[in-house]
Short mmCIF file of C-alpha atoms in Angstrom, two decimals:
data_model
loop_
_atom_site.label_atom_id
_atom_site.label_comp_id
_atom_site.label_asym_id
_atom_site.label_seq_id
_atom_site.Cartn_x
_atom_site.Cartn_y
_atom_site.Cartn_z
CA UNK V 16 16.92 -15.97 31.52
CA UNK V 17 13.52 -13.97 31.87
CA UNK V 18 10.91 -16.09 33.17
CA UNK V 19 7.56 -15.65 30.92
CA UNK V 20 4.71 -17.91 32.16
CA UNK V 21 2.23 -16.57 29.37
CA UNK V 22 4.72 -17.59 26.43
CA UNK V 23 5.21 -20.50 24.62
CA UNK V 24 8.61 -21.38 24.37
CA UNK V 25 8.32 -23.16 21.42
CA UNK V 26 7.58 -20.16 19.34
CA UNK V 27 9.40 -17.62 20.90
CA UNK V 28 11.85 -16.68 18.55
CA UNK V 29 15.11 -14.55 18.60
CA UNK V 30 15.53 -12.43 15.68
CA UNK V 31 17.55 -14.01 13.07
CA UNK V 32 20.16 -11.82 11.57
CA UNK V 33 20.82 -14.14 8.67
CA UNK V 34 16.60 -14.46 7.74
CA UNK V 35 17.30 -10.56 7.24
CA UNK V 36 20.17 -10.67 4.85
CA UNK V 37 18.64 -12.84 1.90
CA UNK V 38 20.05 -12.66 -1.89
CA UNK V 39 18.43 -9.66 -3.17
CA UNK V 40 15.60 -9.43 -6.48
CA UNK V 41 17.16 -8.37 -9.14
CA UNK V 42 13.74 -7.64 -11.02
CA UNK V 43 12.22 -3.80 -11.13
CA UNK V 44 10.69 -3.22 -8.06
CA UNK V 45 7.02 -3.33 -8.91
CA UNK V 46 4.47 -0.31 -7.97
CA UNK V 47 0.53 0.16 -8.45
CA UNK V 48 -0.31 3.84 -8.11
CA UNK V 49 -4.11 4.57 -7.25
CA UNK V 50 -5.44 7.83 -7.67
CA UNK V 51 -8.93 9.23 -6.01
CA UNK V 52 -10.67 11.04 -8.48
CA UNK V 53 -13.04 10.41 -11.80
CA UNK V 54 -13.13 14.39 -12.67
CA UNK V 55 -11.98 14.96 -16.21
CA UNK V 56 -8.96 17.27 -15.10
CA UNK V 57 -8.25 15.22 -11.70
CA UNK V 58 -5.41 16.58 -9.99
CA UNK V 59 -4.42 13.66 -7.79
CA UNK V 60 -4.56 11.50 -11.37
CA UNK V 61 -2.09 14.24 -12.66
CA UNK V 62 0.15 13.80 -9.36
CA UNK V 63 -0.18 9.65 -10.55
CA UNK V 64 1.37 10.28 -13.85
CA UNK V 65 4.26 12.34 -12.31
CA UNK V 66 5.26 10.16 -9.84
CA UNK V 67 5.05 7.16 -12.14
CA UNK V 68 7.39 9.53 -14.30
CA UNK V 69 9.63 9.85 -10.96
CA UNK V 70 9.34 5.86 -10.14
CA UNK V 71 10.43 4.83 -13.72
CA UNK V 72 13.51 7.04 -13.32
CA UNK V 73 14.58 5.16 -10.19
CA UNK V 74 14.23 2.20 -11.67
CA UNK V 75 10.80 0.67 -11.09
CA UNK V 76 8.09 -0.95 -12.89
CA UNK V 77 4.29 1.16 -12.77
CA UNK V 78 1.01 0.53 -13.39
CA UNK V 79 -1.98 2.82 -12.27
CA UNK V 80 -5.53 1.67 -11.75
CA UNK V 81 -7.97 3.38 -13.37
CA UNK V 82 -10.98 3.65 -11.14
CA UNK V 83 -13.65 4.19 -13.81
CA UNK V 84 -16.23 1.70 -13.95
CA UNK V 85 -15.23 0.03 -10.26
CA UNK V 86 -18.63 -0.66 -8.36
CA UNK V 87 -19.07 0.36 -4.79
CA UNK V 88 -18.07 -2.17 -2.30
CA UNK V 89 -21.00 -5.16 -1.78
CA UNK V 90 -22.70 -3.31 -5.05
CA UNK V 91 -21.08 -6.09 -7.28
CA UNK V 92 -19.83 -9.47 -6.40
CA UNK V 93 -15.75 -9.44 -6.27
CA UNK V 94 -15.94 -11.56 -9.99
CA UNK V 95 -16.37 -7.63 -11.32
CA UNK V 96 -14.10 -7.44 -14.00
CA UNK V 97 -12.52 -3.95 -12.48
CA UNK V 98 -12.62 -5.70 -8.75
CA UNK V 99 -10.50 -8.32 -9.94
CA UNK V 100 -8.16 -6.25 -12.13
CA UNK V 101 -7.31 -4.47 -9.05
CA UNK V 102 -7.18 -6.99 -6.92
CA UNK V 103 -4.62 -8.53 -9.48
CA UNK V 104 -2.90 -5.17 -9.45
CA UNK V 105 -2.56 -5.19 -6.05
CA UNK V 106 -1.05 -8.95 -5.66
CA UNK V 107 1.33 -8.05 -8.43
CA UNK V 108 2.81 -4.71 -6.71
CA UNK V 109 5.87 -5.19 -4.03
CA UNK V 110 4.90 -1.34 -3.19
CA UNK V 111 1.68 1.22 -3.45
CA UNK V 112 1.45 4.74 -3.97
CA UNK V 113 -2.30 5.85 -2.50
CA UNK V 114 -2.74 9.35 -3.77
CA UNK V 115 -6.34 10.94 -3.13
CA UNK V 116 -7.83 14.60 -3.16
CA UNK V 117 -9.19 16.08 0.31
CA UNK V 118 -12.61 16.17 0.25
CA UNK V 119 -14.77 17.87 3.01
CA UNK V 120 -11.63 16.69 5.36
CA UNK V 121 -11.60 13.42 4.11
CA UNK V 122 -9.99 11.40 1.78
CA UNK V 123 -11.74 10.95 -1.45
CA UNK V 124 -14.83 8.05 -1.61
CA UNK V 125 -13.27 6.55 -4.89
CA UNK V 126 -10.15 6.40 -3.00
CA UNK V 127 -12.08 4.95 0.23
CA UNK V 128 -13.86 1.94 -2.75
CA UNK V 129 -10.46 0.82 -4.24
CA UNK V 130 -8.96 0.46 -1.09
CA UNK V 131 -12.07 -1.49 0.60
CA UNK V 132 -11.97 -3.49 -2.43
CA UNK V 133 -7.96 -5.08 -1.73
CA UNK V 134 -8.79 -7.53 0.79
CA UNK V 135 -7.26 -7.83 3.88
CA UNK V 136 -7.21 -11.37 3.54
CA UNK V 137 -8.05 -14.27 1.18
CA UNK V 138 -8.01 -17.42 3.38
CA UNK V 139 -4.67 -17.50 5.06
CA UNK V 140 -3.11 -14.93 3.13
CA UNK V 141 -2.98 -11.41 3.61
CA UNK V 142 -2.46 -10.10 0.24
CA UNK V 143 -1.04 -6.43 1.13
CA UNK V 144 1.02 -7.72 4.03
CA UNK V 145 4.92 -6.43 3.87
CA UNK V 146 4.32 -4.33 1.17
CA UNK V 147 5.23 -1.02 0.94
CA UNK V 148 3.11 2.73 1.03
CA UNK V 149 3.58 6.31 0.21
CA UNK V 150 0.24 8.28 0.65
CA UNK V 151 -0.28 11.16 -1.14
CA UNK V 152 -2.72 14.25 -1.20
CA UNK V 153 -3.85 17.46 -3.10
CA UNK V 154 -5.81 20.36 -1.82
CA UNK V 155 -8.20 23.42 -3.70
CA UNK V 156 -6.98 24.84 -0.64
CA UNK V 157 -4.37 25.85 1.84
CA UNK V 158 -2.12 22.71 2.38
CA UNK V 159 -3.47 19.83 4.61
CA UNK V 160 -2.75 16.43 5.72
CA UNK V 161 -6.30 14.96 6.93
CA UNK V 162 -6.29 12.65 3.72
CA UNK V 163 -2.63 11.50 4.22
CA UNK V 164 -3.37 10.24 7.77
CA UNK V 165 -6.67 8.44 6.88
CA UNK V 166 -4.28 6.74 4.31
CA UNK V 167 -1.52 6.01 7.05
CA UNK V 168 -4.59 4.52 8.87
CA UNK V 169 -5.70 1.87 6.16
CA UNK V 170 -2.32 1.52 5.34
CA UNK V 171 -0.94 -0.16 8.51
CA UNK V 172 -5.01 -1.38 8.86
CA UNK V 173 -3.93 -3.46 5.41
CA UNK V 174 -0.72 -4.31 7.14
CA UNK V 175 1.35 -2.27 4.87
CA UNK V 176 4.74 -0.78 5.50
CA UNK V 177 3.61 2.89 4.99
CA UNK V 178 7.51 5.31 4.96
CA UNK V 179 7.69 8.41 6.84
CA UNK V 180 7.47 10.26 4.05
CA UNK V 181 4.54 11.69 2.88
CA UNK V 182 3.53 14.73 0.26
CA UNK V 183 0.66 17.43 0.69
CA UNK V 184 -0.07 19.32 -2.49
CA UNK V 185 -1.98 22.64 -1.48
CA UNK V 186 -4.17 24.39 -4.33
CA UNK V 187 -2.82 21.73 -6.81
CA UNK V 188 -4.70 23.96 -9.65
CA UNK V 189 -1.57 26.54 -9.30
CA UNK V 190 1.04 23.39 -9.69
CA UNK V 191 0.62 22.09 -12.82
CA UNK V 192 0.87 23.65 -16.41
CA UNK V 193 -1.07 23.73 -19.58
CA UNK V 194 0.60 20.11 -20.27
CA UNK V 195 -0.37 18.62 -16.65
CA UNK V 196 3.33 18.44 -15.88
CA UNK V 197 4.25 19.60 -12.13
CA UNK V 198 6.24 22.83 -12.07
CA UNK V 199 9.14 23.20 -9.89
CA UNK V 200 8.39 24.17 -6.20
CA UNK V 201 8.76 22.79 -2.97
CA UNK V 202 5.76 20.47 -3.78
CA UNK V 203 7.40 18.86 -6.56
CA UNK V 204 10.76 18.49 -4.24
CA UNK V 205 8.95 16.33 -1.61
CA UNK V 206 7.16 14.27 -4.24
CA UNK V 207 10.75 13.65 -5.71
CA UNK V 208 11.42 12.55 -1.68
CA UNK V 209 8.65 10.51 -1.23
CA UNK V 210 9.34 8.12 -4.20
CA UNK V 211 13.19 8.44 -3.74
CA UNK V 212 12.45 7.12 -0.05
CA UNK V 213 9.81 4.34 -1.29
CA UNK V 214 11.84 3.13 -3.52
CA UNK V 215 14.41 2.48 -1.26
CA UNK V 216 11.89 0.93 1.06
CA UNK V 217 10.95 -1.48 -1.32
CA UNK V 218 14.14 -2.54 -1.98
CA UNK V 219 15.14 -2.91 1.20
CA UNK V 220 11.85 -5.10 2.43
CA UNK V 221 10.32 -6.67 -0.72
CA UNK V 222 12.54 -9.92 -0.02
CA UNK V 223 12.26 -9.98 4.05
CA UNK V 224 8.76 -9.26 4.05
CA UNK V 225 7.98 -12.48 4.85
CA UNK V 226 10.12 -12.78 7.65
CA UNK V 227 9.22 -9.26 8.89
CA UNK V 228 6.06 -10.30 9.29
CA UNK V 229 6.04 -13.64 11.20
CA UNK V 230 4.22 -13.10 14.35
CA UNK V 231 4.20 -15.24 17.55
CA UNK V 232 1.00 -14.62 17.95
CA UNK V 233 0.21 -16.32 14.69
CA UNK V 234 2.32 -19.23 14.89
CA UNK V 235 1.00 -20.01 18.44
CA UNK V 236 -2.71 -19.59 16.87
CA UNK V 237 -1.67 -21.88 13.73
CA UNK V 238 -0.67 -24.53 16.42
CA UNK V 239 -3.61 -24.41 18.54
CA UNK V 240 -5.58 -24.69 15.09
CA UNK V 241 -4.26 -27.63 13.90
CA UNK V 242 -4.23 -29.51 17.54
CA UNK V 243 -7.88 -28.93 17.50
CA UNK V 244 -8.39 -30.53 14.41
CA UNK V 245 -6.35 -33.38 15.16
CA UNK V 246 -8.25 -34.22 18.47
CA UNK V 247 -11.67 -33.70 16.46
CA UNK V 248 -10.39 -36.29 13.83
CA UNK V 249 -9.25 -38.83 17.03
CA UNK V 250 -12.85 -38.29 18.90
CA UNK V 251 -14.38 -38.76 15.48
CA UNK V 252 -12.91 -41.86 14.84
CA UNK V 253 -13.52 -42.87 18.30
#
């Protein structure tokens, strides 16, 4: 067997096959959909409603967060009423959809304050760990992907499992009708992709996640943790 001096053996583990293969959920896989934009006709809040439309046809259960009213980060302490119904939001989901409009390059700074608001952890836990992404983006202009992989950045930042998949929307006003309904394109058939693909994701993961995400690193740490407190406890007592 490799030798590996800077291991501990004790929490090296081989991958178990069996920890992969659980009984699956039978529930609705659950989504939260955020959207970047407060403009009354908001094109990436149109793209929300149509791929909750898509994700209710395959099966799953949606809610979208509405961003009105949610205070910049550190402007408001996280009792906020609209900081903790997203943060609820976001504990409930199994999988995200982060859809946002380029702006100057960037993603959008509503979308930027939602997602600063989701901690990346609450104690111990990690409350967006394991679950799964699709990012999203619309354009005024010729198609783009500079929001999409700022969003792939926070996403595996949050410790997300963010598909390959993605979906660009250039000049978004030409793609939706009087009704705010997508029409038919090539846009619309990657959108159709994207949620096909996280759906399946989600499915696949929401019940391993766990597992997934068990790290030596951390169960070595969680060791060394407790040991210290232990021999703090003995020299207090003396």
């Amino acid at each position: 067997m490799t030798s590996l001096p800077a291991a501990v053996d004790e929490h090296l583990m081989l991958p178990d096959t069996e920890a992969l293969r659980p009984p699956m959920s039978t529930h609705k896989p659950r989504i939260l959909i955020l959207y970047g934009s407060l403009r009354e006709t908001s094109y990436s809040r149109l793209l929300a409603h149509e791929t909750r439309r898509l994700l209710e046809h395959f099966g799953c259960e949606v809610k979208i967060f509405d961003p009105r009213g949610l205070p910049l980060p550190d402007e408001e302490p996280v009792s906020h009423p609209k900081v903790q119904e997203l943060r609820s939001l976001s504990e409930w989901s199994e999988g995200q959809v982060w859809i946002s409009p380029e702006r100057h390059g960037s993603m959008s700074g509503i979308m930027k304050t939602q997602i600063d608001w989701i901690p990346l952890s609450i104690g111990s836990v990690r409350p967006t760990q394991g679950k799964t992404l699709a990012v999203m983006q619309v354009s005024g202009g010729s198609q783009s992907f500079n929001a999409v992989n700022q969003l792939r950045v926070l996403g595996r930042w949050m410790r997300m499992i963010t598909i390959p998949n993605q979906s660009s929307v250039a000049k978004a006003f030409l793609e939706f009708d009087q009704d705010g309904r997508m029409k038919p394109s090539s846009y619309y058939d990657r959108v159709v992709d994207v949620c096909e693909e996280l759906v399946k994701f989600t499915l696949l993961t929401r019940d391993v996640s766990p597992y997934l995400t068990d790290r030596y690193s951390e169960r070595k740490e969680t060791v060394d943790e407790l040991s210290k407190r232990v021999n703090l406890g003995k020299a207090a007592g003396g």
